[in-house]
Amino acid sequence: MKKQIQYYLNAALNSYAILFFSQNKILGAILLLVSLFNINAGLSGLVCVVGSLILVCVLGFNKEDIKSGLYSFNSLLVGIGFGTFFNFGYAYWLWLAAACLLCVVLSVNLTAFLAKYALPTLSIPFIITFWVVLTAANGYSGMGLMQKSSSLIFELETGAASHFAKLFNFFDGVNMPAYLALFFRSVSAVLFQNSILAGLLISIGFFIHSRIGFSLLVIGFITACVINHLTGTYPEGISNYHLGANFMMVSCAIGGFFLIPSWRSYLWAVATIPFIFLILNGLSRILSVYNLPVFSMPFCLATVGLLYFFMLRKNPGKLQLTALQNYSPETNLYQFLNGQERLKDFRYFNISLPFMGAWTVSQGYNGDITHKGNWNQALDFVLKDLDHRTYEFPGNKPEDYYCYNKPVLAAADGLVQEVVTHIDDNAIGQVNLNQNWGNTIVIKHADNLYTKVSHLKKNTAKVKPGDYVLKGDIIALCGNSGRSPEPHLHFQVQSTPYIGSKTLAYPIAYFVSQESGELKSFEIAAENDTVQSPDVNPYLKLAFNFQPGYITRITDKKGNKETWEVFTDNFNFNYFYCHENAATAYFINNANVFYFTRFYGDKRSMLFLFHQSAYKINYSAHSADDIYAIDSESFKPNLWFQDLVAPFYNFTKRIYTNSVQLKGDGLVVKAKATHFTFGKRTSYLEAEFLVGNKGIIEADFCYKNKSIKLKWETDLS
């Protein structure tokens, strides 16, 4: 029962907060409070929210969409609009209920329709519903809807009806610059009010929620006022309603919500303002024929139109649409930057080294010998001894070379496209320019993604065109055919299946560099670097190879318990779920590493500690370095300046490191999290995991100067 009440409360507050592209409960509560400043409008809006939520819950619509407020925020606007436009009367509640039902139907249908194109519904259902209501009320006086004032239809500039008139009058009478007062009135107009106090409270709540979003409201306001001043479009000034519901909201939507915040998105936020002037003025002339207000339709048309325009690009470049909506410009930005840095498993197909053991890159990208022009992004590999020789004496025949006759592996799963295996190996020092690539195998791994290995030994191909191979399968032996004066293995990635295709720059998923001793992930091996595929440590693989169905119970020294279970979502992503507090932690688990990607829920939970301290584990037992996304979801005023400048510059980083050490018959993973600001280092988490032959046994943490000890229990049968 308690969870159900909490669910409905969150859904109700989100219905308010989402008006400002937010799911922040504090902002939602402030907007609820401010809506009640006009008591008739506020109560009507609240009734519509509650009614809409009950309706969509009873009818069984998607719970997450309901909780986010997607189906109820337009109904909220309908209720507020009713209370603003019409007087209470015998027919008021009947037509409010009918309008609310119409709005819910439109919200659900339009949300489903526009979702096919990854487009938002915005306030279109409210606008259509209210146009229908106003048209009906103006045409049929028998409906019983008594309109308050005709001026509301056009500019909504009358003072808000309020039971707090003295308080309003005090703030309205405060001596402040005219444009500052206009700004606050414009913010309040989103709730159909004209109050400095209401705008001030909303501004404070929105600033606490998002510094980027608030800065874009200011940018939209200033840009619109400057353009109006220069052009004289509205000699008496832009109405506060149009400023708030159209100019300022479109700046916020385009600059920081639907696009990843950057200086490019900010430029578009400014460029969109003249666009809104045109749509607003044109629609106003058309709708005036029917005595209808434009409401926020210019904002809706401009936002939806521009988003679809951006989606049609073949090459998005650096102006990026928000792929995963976190309802916070800061979180969207920080998660995007973090994902660019570390979530390369989603960006690249995993391609491995095509050999066993440690080979040296004899010629890398843009090599001085043959890797030029269309074939400049390729790698040549050889085997070397401790004296850095590639052969044993005398070295005058292919068999003297260490790499000759060694197995060549499939770099990834795929379908064999081309096989050439009949070309003779060259004598040392000679080349075959007529059959440049020599014996070659091309494998297709995905659309427009192929790998090619060349200079193979004659008649050693283990595959034929049409065969399906798995990563690590032996497909041939290294030879000395084609343009190869001495045995070596040529490896390249290309976008077409033909032998001789142009090369494609593409990283190797995971490999170990002997020079640095580091595990490299999604990098391109450098010339003269000796590389090999990582060896898997069985203890680490067993301990962190979490699969769906895994269940463990965690107990701290105070006796508090959490039960974690691994699930797979509809998109085939794995995550931990804590049954006690509903915290969720998503992770990637492949053949080489385990690492977390996202945490949702209570950051006081033990699962959050595990997320932070086991942020990345290399199964090869090599040390790991990683970077956290900046946490913008907690109330941290010390990060607010970083938030404001984050679209342009980041001076704050949170770094994760770990190392693995032998201990008795097991391992100890030591992890550390460090905060860097302008080069100043602050350690805020240290952890040790004791790993045995049955997995994780226990963990010790020092987090925010508190010592925490956790025990793992996995045998829960």
XYZ file of C-alpha atoms in Angstrom:
717
model
C 0.000 0.000 0.000
C 2.830 2.373 0.924
C 4.576 1.717 -2.398
C 1.341 2.331 -4.298
C 0.780 5.670 -2.557
C 4.397 6.630 -3.264
C 3.919 5.693 -6.928
C 0.844 7.913 -7.321
C 2.495 10.778 -5.448
C 5.553 10.605 -7.703
C 3.343 10.467 -10.791
C 1.370 13.515 -9.614
C 4.485 15.584 -8.867
C 6.058 14.534 -12.169
C 2.928 15.780 -13.941
C 3.850 19.262 -12.705
C 7.641 19.000 -12.996
C 7.538 17.774 -16.589
C 6.157 21.167 -17.620
C 9.786 22.283 -17.237
C 11.285 19.053 -18.683
C 11.962 17.677 -15.232
C 11.198 14.766 -12.919
C 12.453 16.655 -9.877
C 10.025 16.225 -6.990
C 11.007 19.510 -5.334
C 10.289 21.446 -8.515
C 7.050 19.506 -8.929
C 5.961 20.427 -5.399
C 6.801 24.115 -6.015
C 4.770 24.122 -9.228
C 1.846 22.478 -7.429
C 2.016 25.119 -4.711
C 2.283 27.980 -7.198
C -0.637 26.681 -9.259
C -2.808 27.048 -6.146
C -2.068 30.796 -5.989
C -4.970 30.976 -8.415
C -7.126 28.693 -6.298
C -9.771 27.918 -8.946
C -7.163 27.093 -11.594
C -4.944 25.209 -9.167
C -7.725 23.005 -7.819
C -9.018 22.298 -11.316
C -5.538 21.334 -12.447
C -5.046 19.036 -9.453
C -8.421 17.378 -10.040
C -7.488 16.752 -13.676
C -4.119 15.279 -12.718
C -5.680 12.886 -10.195
C -8.480 11.945 -12.574
C -6.076 11.331 -15.462
C -3.789 9.169 -13.361
C -6.676 7.054 -12.074
C -7.992 6.621 -15.613
C -4.739 5.501 -17.249
C -3.854 3.251 -14.293
C -7.255 1.517 -14.286
C -7.070 1.020 -18.059
C -3.632 -0.549 -17.753
C -1.284 1.740 -19.659
C 2.494 1.577 -19.299
C 3.412 2.204 -15.661
C 6.673 4.005 -16.382
C 4.961 6.410 -18.788
C 2.242 7.046 -16.211
C 4.801 7.658 -13.481
C 6.727 10.122 -15.658
C 3.608 12.277 -16.076
C 3.483 11.877 -19.859
C -0.248 11.138 -19.865
C -1.326 13.662 -17.227
C 0.620 16.924 -17.636
C -1.547 18.056 -20.545
C -4.618 17.393 -18.418
C -3.045 19.583 -15.741
C -2.823 22.425 -18.266
C -6.442 21.838 -19.263
C -7.525 22.144 -15.630
C -5.462 25.288 -15.047
C -6.787 26.731 -18.303
C -10.385 26.053 -17.257
C -9.875 27.734 -13.901
C -8.233 30.709 -15.614
C -10.740 31.177 -18.438
C -14.052 30.183 -16.866
C -16.021 30.871 -13.701
C -17.226 28.024 -11.541
C -20.780 27.103 -12.413
C -23.203 24.214 -12.592
C -21.753 23.042 -15.949
C -18.113 23.783 -15.185
C -17.189 20.382 -13.709
C -19.096 18.435 -16.346
C -17.247 20.049 -19.234
C -13.947 19.955 -17.319
C -14.340 16.176 -16.958
C -15.171 15.830 -20.656
C -12.204 18.013 -21.674
C -9.904 16.076 -19.363
C -11.019 12.783 -20.934
C -10.491 14.187 -24.437
C -7.040 15.408 -23.430
C -6.034 12.009 -22.018
C -7.160 10.255 -25.202
C -5.187 12.724 -27.321
C -2.153 12.428 -25.041
C -2.042 8.637 -25.265
C -2.674 8.526 -29.016
C -0.302 11.343 -29.946
C 2.399 9.992 -27.645
C 2.173 6.586 -29.330
C 2.065 8.088 -32.835
C 4.944 10.532 -32.392
C 7.005 7.936 -30.502
C 7.331 6.026 -33.782
C 9.425 8.949 -34.986
C 11.132 9.474 -31.597
C 9.343 12.831 -31.267
C 7.752 14.358 -28.147
C 4.072 15.222 -27.721
C 4.756 18.418 -25.734
C 1.590 20.423 -25.007
C -0.179 19.674 -28.303
C -3.007 17.629 -26.656
C -3.789 20.526 -24.297
C -3.844 23.061 -27.127
C -6.147 20.976 -29.330
C -8.433 20.215 -26.394
C -8.696 23.844 -25.351
C -9.260 25.077 -28.888
C -12.190 22.648 -29.066
C -13.511 23.864 -25.685
C -13.243 27.565 -26.584
C -14.803 27.054 -30.009
C -17.695 25.125 -28.461
C -18.179 27.608 -25.605
C -18.127 30.606 -27.955
C -20.569 28.966 -30.350
C -23.027 27.435 -27.913
C -23.931 29.632 -24.960
C -26.224 26.892 -23.696
C -23.198 24.893 -22.592
C -23.121 27.005 -19.456
C -19.433 27.873 -19.498
C -19.080 31.450 -18.245
C -15.893 33.037 -19.543
C -14.098 35.417 -17.179
C -12.658 37.947 -19.600
C -12.167 38.128 -23.332
C -8.681 39.556 -22.798
C -7.606 36.191 -21.431
C -8.191 34.630 -24.826
C -5.637 36.804 -26.510
C -2.847 37.831 -24.162
C -3.538 36.374 -20.696
C -2.232 39.589 -19.174
C -4.757 40.135 -16.413
C -3.600 39.761 -12.839
C -3.889 36.315 -11.324
C -6.952 35.733 -9.180
C -5.442 35.081 -5.771
C -6.290 34.695 -2.117
C -2.833 36.031 -1.319
C -3.375 39.450 -2.823
C -1.356 41.316 -0.210
C 1.638 39.056 -0.664
C 1.382 39.359 -4.427
C 1.050 43.111 -4.238
C 4.145 43.295 -2.035
C 6.313 41.462 -4.566
C 4.711 43.235 -7.511
C 5.549 46.521 -5.818
C 9.195 45.690 -5.122
C 11.493 48.135 -6.878
C 13.342 45.992 -9.419
C 14.423 46.482 -13.051
C 11.493 46.229 -15.439
C 13.054 43.398 -17.447
C 13.740 41.380 -14.297
C 10.102 41.733 -13.275
C 9.062 40.773 -16.809
C 11.263 37.682 -16.617
C 9.574 36.436 -13.447
C 6.118 37.208 -14.830
C 7.014 35.302 -18.009
C 8.106 32.248 -16.030
C 4.831 32.312 -14.085
C 2.873 32.513 -17.351
C 3.614 28.837 -18.017
C 0.987 28.248 -15.302
C -1.266 30.988 -16.751
C -0.258 33.452 -14.047
C 1.112 36.974 -14.099
C 2.909 37.109 -10.765
C 6.437 38.059 -9.766
C 6.187 35.899 -6.641
C 5.066 32.847 -8.622
C 7.808 33.379 -11.202
C 10.426 33.853 -8.489
C 9.485 30.601 -6.737
C 9.430 28.650 -10.005
C 12.781 30.168 -11.020
C 14.381 29.120 -7.735
C 13.011 25.594 -8.066
C 14.106 25.316 -11.695
C 17.581 26.667 -10.942
C 18.017 24.084 -8.166
C 16.926 21.415 -10.637
C 19.017 22.581 -13.620
C 21.538 25.370 -13.977
C 21.834 24.692 -17.702
C 18.060 24.796 -18.150
C 17.745 28.031 -16.209
C 20.549 29.672 -18.195
C 18.702 28.759 -21.401
C 15.489 30.331 -20.077
C 17.489 33.523 -19.545
C 19.070 33.284 -23.007
C 15.674 32.801 -24.647
C 14.229 35.735 -22.728
C 17.107 38.107 -23.549
C 17.245 37.093 -27.222
C 13.512 37.608 -27.700
C 13.592 41.010 -25.989
C 16.608 42.158 -28.030
C 15.028 41.087 -31.333
C 11.775 42.788 -30.416
C 13.669 45.956 -29.443
C 15.584 45.980 -32.748
C 12.597 45.189 -34.977
C 9.735 46.804 -33.073
C 7.514 43.787 -33.793
C 5.566 44.397 -30.586
C 5.840 48.150 -29.824
C 4.351 47.739 -26.357
C 6.544 44.732 -25.581
C 6.100 40.977 -25.923
C 3.399 39.577 -23.686
C 4.696 37.683 -20.705
C 2.700 34.623 -21.780
C 4.339 34.409 -25.206
C 7.763 34.999 -23.654
C 7.333 32.219 -21.112
C 5.393 29.582 -23.052
C 7.079 30.037 -26.430
C 10.368 31.948 -26.601
C 11.874 30.821 -23.299
C 10.599 27.251 -23.435
C 11.854 26.618 -26.975
C 15.292 27.903 -25.990
C 15.342 25.480 -23.055
C 14.030 22.548 -25.108
C 16.382 22.914 -28.065
C 19.423 24.189 -26.193
C 19.588 21.712 -23.362
C 16.885 19.061 -23.215
C 16.372 17.397 -26.595
C 19.921 18.195 -27.717
C 23.035 17.415 -25.678
C 24.072 20.815 -24.220
C 27.039 22.325 -26.036
C 28.008 25.643 -27.575
C 26.369 24.332 -30.770
C 23.041 23.656 -29.046
C 23.209 27.107 -27.430
C 23.644 28.667 -30.879
C 20.569 26.805 -32.059
C 18.668 27.974 -28.972
C 19.376 31.566 -30.036
C 18.732 30.918 -33.749
C 15.322 29.409 -32.963
C 13.967 32.636 -31.440
C 13.415 34.509 -34.757
C 11.880 31.266 -36.019
C 9.332 31.506 -33.170
C 8.560 35.136 -34.058
C 7.515 34.079 -37.557
C 5.380 31.143 -36.400
C 3.798 33.135 -33.564
C 2.852 36.102 -35.728
C 1.580 33.950 -38.588
C -0.513 31.683 -36.360
C -1.906 34.639 -34.416
C -3.282 36.180 -37.617
C -4.821 32.892 -38.737
C -6.344 31.959 -35.365
C -7.685 35.466 -34.697
C -10.305 34.736 -37.347
C -11.722 32.119 -34.983
C -11.042 34.084 -31.779
C -8.563 31.451 -30.607
C -5.265 32.058 -28.778
C -2.057 30.492 -30.090
C -1.127 29.244 -26.615
C 2.229 27.393 -26.876
C 1.677 26.014 -30.392
C 4.654 27.966 -31.860
C 6.909 26.293 -29.285
C 5.472 22.863 -30.130
C 5.753 23.273 -33.903
C 9.278 24.679 -33.763
C 10.538 22.012 -31.345
C 9.004 19.006 -33.112
C 9.960 20.360 -36.531
C 13.572 21.020 -35.612
C 13.980 17.666 -33.875
C 12.730 15.770 -36.928
C 14.964 17.960 -39.095
C 17.990 16.973 -36.978
C 17.015 13.290 -37.057
C 17.150 13.197 -40.851
C 20.876 13.949 -40.909
C 23.094 11.203 -42.318
C 26.097 12.432 -40.353
C 25.051 13.924 -36.975
C 28.496 15.370 -36.288
C 28.955 17.023 -32.920
C 25.416 18.389 -32.564
C 23.961 15.343 -30.817
C 20.349 14.515 -30.038
C 19.629 13.182 -26.545
C 19.381 9.411 -27.021
C 18.541 8.478 -23.414
C 16.395 11.059 -21.670
C 17.280 11.629 -17.995
C 15.015 14.699 -17.609
C 18.005 16.807 -16.652
C 20.272 18.723 -19.070
C 23.225 18.209 -16.713
C 22.687 14.459 -16.414
C 22.123 14.157 -20.160
C 25.401 15.951 -20.798
C 27.507 14.183 -18.164
C 26.181 10.750 -19.110
C 26.800 11.468 -22.799
C 30.381 12.589 -22.182
C 30.982 9.618 -19.916
C 29.527 7.253 -22.494
C 31.740 8.706 -25.217
C 34.711 8.027 -22.960
C 33.929 4.509 -21.813
C 30.843 2.820 -23.341
C 32.603 1.798 -26.525
C 31.080 -1.683 -26.449
C 27.932 0.013 -27.782
C 29.743 2.042 -30.436
C 32.039 -0.581 -31.918
C 31.799 -4.188 -32.966
C 34.259 -6.158 -30.811
C 37.232 -7.081 -32.982
C 40.130 -9.008 -31.441
C 43.723 -9.642 -32.455
C 43.981 -12.318 -35.192
C 46.704 -14.426 -33.581
C 47.837 -16.253 -30.448
C 50.606 -14.951 -28.205
C 52.478 -11.642 -28.303
C 53.215 -10.166 -31.760
C 54.877 -6.854 -32.624
C 53.397 -4.208 -34.919
C 56.087 -3.937 -37.615
C 54.104 -1.347 -39.595
C 51.190 0.654 -38.233
C 48.699 3.158 -39.598
C 50.269 5.566 -42.119
C 53.377 3.379 -42.247
C 56.439 4.394 -44.253
C 56.591 1.215 -46.368
C 53.240 0.205 -47.902
C 50.496 1.617 -45.652
C 49.738 4.670 -47.752
C 46.826 6.184 -49.650
C 43.670 4.071 -49.577
C 45.512 1.376 -47.589
C 47.029 3.545 -44.881
C 44.896 2.248 -41.984
C 46.277 -1.259 -41.640
C 48.544 -3.219 -39.293
C 51.412 -5.599 -40.032
C 52.412 -8.079 -37.330
C 55.549 -10.172 -36.782
C 56.966 -12.326 -33.990
C 60.216 -11.233 -32.335
C 62.621 -12.868 -29.906
C 64.267 -11.286 -26.864
C 66.917 -9.741 -29.127
C 64.145 -8.170 -31.252
C 64.974 -10.364 -34.234
C 62.142 -11.755 -36.361
C 63.989 -14.922 -37.366
C 66.544 -17.431 -36.217
C 69.751 -17.777 -38.181
C 70.430 -17.927 -41.016
C 67.101 -16.255 -41.925
C 67.354 -16.985 -45.633
C 64.159 -19.025 -45.948
C 60.563 -18.446 -44.715
C 60.777 -21.304 -42.219
C 63.459 -19.379 -40.292
C 60.964 -16.654 -39.363
C 59.126 -17.026 -36.078
C 55.703 -16.036 -37.401
C 55.823 -18.325 -40.431
C 53.408 -21.242 -40.208
C 51.783 -19.814 -37.038
C 47.953 -19.951 -36.729
C 45.882 -16.993 -37.949
C 42.575 -16.523 -36.136
C 39.180 -15.051 -36.957
C 39.118 -11.610 -35.301
C 35.376 -11.908 -34.594
C 32.331 -13.989 -35.450
C 31.362 -13.675 -39.080
C 30.688 -15.073 -42.539
C 33.607 -15.856 -44.847
C 33.313 -13.770 -48.028
C 36.538 -14.276 -50.014
C 39.305 -16.883 -49.870
C 42.514 -16.930 -51.931
C 44.865 -19.780 -51.040
C 46.754 -20.899 -54.201
C 49.586 -18.326 -54.356
C 53.149 -19.501 -53.709
C 55.190 -18.108 -50.832
C 58.049 -15.816 -51.854
C 61.716 -16.420 -51.325
C 63.114 -14.079 -48.674
C 63.722 -10.618 -50.113
C 61.461 -11.130 -53.132
C 57.901 -9.844 -53.667
C 54.968 -10.760 -55.912
C 53.619 -7.458 -57.259
C 51.224 -9.168 -59.673
C 49.309 -10.766 -56.808
C 49.887 -7.993 -54.293
C 47.810 -9.305 -51.371
C 48.870 -12.902 -51.707
C 46.724 -15.531 -50.041
C 43.881 -13.697 -48.340
C 40.695 -14.285 -46.344
C 37.910 -11.675 -45.982
C 35.244 -12.121 -43.277
C 31.994 -10.173 -42.910
C 31.104 -9.292 -39.307
C 28.284 -6.791 -39.832
C 26.876 -4.594 -42.570
C 29.734 -2.508 -43.971
C 32.241 -4.126 -41.600
C 34.790 -6.683 -42.802
C 38.241 -7.831 -41.717
C 40.965 -9.018 -44.080
C 44.124 -11.033 -43.343
C 46.737 -11.322 -46.094
C 50.125 -12.854 -47.043
C 48.957 -16.267 -45.775
C 50.752 -19.537 -46.454
C 49.750 -21.402 -49.597
C 46.920 -23.962 -49.278
C 46.513 -23.490 -45.509
C 43.057 -21.877 -45.536
C 40.750 -23.822 -43.224
C 37.605 -22.094 -44.497
C 35.777 -21.440 -47.743
C 33.310 -18.700 -48.836
C 29.987 -19.125 -47.059
C 31.444 -20.694 -43.912
C 30.498 -19.147 -40.568
C 33.409 -18.727 -38.165
C 33.606 -17.848 -34.487
C 36.067 -15.476 -32.874
C 39.323 -17.327 -32.241
C 38.775 -20.055 -34.847
C 41.940 -20.954 -36.786
C 41.329 -19.906 -40.398
C 44.830 -20.251 -41.952
C 48.578 -20.098 -41.279
C 50.864 -17.083 -41.567
C 52.937 -17.096 -44.764
C 54.968 -14.971 -47.152
C 52.810 -14.608 -50.270
C 52.105 -11.495 -52.314
C 53.958 -8.231 -51.676
C 55.834 -9.648 -48.713
C 59.657 -9.744 -48.686
C 59.608 -11.677 -45.402
C 56.856 -13.479 -43.448
C 54.367 -11.241 -41.669
C 50.617 -10.949 -41.149
C 48.710 -8.059 -42.724
C 45.446 -7.159 -40.956
C 42.903 -4.490 -41.869
C 39.274 -3.518 -41.390
C 37.267 -2.402 -44.427
C 33.691 -1.454 -45.311
C 33.378 -3.563 -48.496
C 34.003 -7.295 -49.114
C 36.497 -6.964 -51.951
C 40.175 -7.835 -51.809
C 42.013 -4.541 -52.229
C 39.273 -2.458 -50.586
C 40.075 0.836 -48.929
C 41.056 0.424 -45.280
C 38.959 1.662 -42.364
C 40.293 3.010 -39.063
C 38.859 0.716 -36.415
C 39.990 -0.119 -32.861
C 40.883 -3.487 -31.388
C 38.405 -4.198 -28.592
C 40.784 -5.465 -25.889
C 44.511 -6.160 -25.948
C 47.520 -5.969 -23.639
C 50.466 -3.748 -24.477
C 53.736 -5.273 -23.241
C 55.426 -1.868 -23.308
C 53.030 -0.282 -20.827
C 51.723 -3.441 -19.184
C 48.193 -2.018 -19.518
C 45.009 -3.540 -20.803
C 43.951 -1.360 -23.723
C 40.298 -1.132 -24.675
C 39.095 0.004 -28.084
C 42.372 1.485 -29.214
C 44.562 1.082 -32.281
C 47.869 -0.681 -31.691
C 50.868 1.578 -32.272
C 53.866 0.759 -34.463
C 56.632 -1.159 -32.637
C 54.246 -2.036 -29.827
C 54.091 -5.698 -28.804
C 50.522 -6.761 -28.178
C 48.571 -9.840 -27.218
C 45.045 -10.830 -26.324
C 44.409 -10.665 -22.569
C 44.544 -13.840 -20.490
C 41.568 -14.362 -18.228
C 42.142 -14.849 -14.494
C 39.659 -17.591 -13.464
C 39.122 -16.141 -9.966
C 38.089 -12.723 -11.288
C 36.016 -14.220 -14.093
C 34.119 -16.375 -11.616
C 33.651 -13.563 -9.095
C 32.399 -10.865 -11.459
C 30.834 -12.817 -14.308
C 27.290 -12.074 -13.112
C 24.562 -13.692 -15.184
C 20.748 -13.350 -15.107
C 19.427 -15.394 -12.212
C 22.387 -14.650 -9.936
C 21.205 -13.832 -6.394
C 23.273 -12.728 -3.428
C 22.505 -11.405 0.039
C 24.740 -8.631 1.367
C 25.059 -7.974 5.106
C 26.873 -5.108 6.802
C 28.393 -5.175 10.294
C 25.202 -3.661 11.765
C 23.117 -6.539 10.444
C 21.438 -4.588 7.636
C 20.718 -6.812 4.643
C 20.152 -6.301 0.933
C 19.238 -8.958 -1.603
C 20.520 -8.386 -5.123
C 19.323 -10.240 -8.178
C 20.513 -9.996 -11.781
C 17.849 -9.446 -14.447
C 17.793 -8.692 -18.179
C 15.583 -5.877 -19.495
C 13.651 -5.668 -22.770
C 16.744 -4.360 -24.566
C 18.843 -7.336 -23.389
C 20.853 -5.240 -20.902
C 21.788 -6.837 -17.580
C 21.261 -5.116 -14.247
C 21.341 -5.679 -10.502
C 18.079 -5.077 -8.675
C 17.934 -4.601 -4.900
C 14.710 -6.095 -3.570
C 14.747 -4.023 -0.373
C 15.024 -0.508 -1.816
C 14.495 -0.965 -5.605
C 17.965 0.412 -6.444
C 19.137 -0.648 -9.897
C 22.648 -0.857 -11.351
C 23.200 -1.649 -15.037
C 26.412 -3.331 -16.148
C 28.326 -4.779 -19.091
C 29.791 -8.249 -18.778
C 31.843 -9.508 -21.724
C 34.742 -11.929 -22.187
C 37.333 -9.440 -20.926
C 35.815 -6.983 -18.447
C 32.986 -6.276 -16.063
C 31.917 -2.653 -15.663
C 28.916 -0.666 -14.494
C 27.142 1.733 -16.845
C 24.386 3.413 -14.803
C 22.906 3.503 -11.313
C 19.321 4.430 -10.421
C 17.876 4.741 -6.949
C 18.909 5.306 -3.347
C 22.583 6.269 -3.132
C 22.597 5.241 0.533
C 22.172 1.611 -0.499
C 24.941 -0.975 -0.362
C 24.402 -1.586 -4.085
C 25.561 1.965 -4.773
C 28.773 1.266 -2.830
C 29.333 -1.826 -4.963
C 28.622 0.195 -8.117
C 31.204 2.800 -7.154
C 33.930 0.419 -5.976
C 33.603 -2.326 -8.626
C 33.147 0.243 -11.373
C 35.460 -1.645 -13.757
C 37.133 -5.014 -13.275
C 39.555 -6.444 -15.835
C 39.339 -10.250 -15.935
C 43.014 -10.323 -16.960
C 43.950 -8.994 -13.473
C 45.489 -5.889 -15.022
C 44.886 -2.641 -13.163
C 41.913 -0.604 -14.340
C 41.527 3.133 -14.854
C 38.151 4.668 -15.546
C 36.120 7.832 -15.155
C 32.766 8.359 -13.441
C 30.016 10.543 -14.801
C 29.665 13.689 -12.709
C 26.774 13.297 -10.284
C 24.338 16.111 -11.043
C 21.301 14.482 -9.458
C 22.229 15.188 -5.845
C 21.888 18.583 -4.185
C 25.483 19.788 -4.507
C 25.761 23.610 -4.700
C 29.557 23.315 -4.953
C 29.084 21.842 -8.457
C 26.672 24.511 -9.688
C 29.344 26.624 -11.377
C 30.615 23.504 -13.152
C 27.058 22.840 -14.331
C 26.723 26.345 -15.759
C 29.914 26.076 -17.826
C 29.717 22.313 -18.518
C 28.472 22.731 -22.123
C 31.700 24.614 -22.838
C 34.335 23.387 -20.366
C 34.760 20.720 -17.660
C 37.146 21.355 -14.797
C 35.862 18.550 -12.536
C 36.625 14.845 -12.896
C 36.011 11.751 -10.816
C 38.589 9.038 -11.436
C 38.387 5.331 -10.618
C 41.435 3.049 -10.300
C 42.015 -0.465 -9.045
C 44.735 -3.086 -8.775
C 44.728 -6.834 -8.145
C 47.032 -8.605 -5.701
C 47.518 -12.240 -4.690
C 46.495 -13.119 -1.150
C 46.730 -16.672 0.156
C 44.711 -18.890 -2.153
C 42.719 -15.959 -3.524
C 42.912 -12.378 -4.744
C 42.345 -8.913 -3.353
C 40.955 -6.185 -5.588
C 41.890 -2.751 -4.242
C 39.841 0.145 -5.632
C 39.985 3.898 -5.154
C 37.804 6.806 -6.254
C 39.295 10.306 -6.456
C 37.736 13.682 -7.145
C 39.770 16.231 -9.162
C 38.806 19.912 -9.317
C 41.242 22.330 -10.989
C 43.981 19.759 -10.302
C 43.142 19.467 -6.601
C 42.783 15.829 -5.577
C 40.337 14.501 -2.973
C 39.958 10.802 -2.210
C 36.411 9.871 -1.189
C 36.259 6.076 -1.541
C 38.642 3.188 -0.922
C 37.596 -0.439 -1.126
C 38.992 -3.960 -0.939
C 37.264 -7.072 -2.299
C 38.415 -10.466 -1.087
C 37.959 -12.983 -3.898
C 38.151 -16.754 -3.364
C 37.480 -19.842 -5.447
C 33.731 -19.378 -4.965
C 33.594 -15.692 -5.854
C 33.478 -12.558 -3.702
C 33.713 -13.357 -0.001
C 33.636 -9.928 1.630
C 34.413 -6.267 1.015
C 35.762 -3.415 3.139
C 34.984 0.204 2.346
C 36.121 3.573 3.552
C 33.459 5.890 2.160
C 33.111 9.525 3.202
C 35.253 8.819 6.283
C 33.038 5.908 7.343
C 34.231 2.320 7.617
C 31.837 -0.243 6.152
C 32.276 -4.018 5.973
C 30.043 -6.210 3.799
C 29.718 -9.984 3.614
C 28.560 -11.887 0.513
C 26.204 -14.858 0.754
C 25.406 -16.488 -2.585
C 24.161 -19.914 -1.525
C 20.577 -18.925 -0.696
C 18.963 -22.270 -1.397
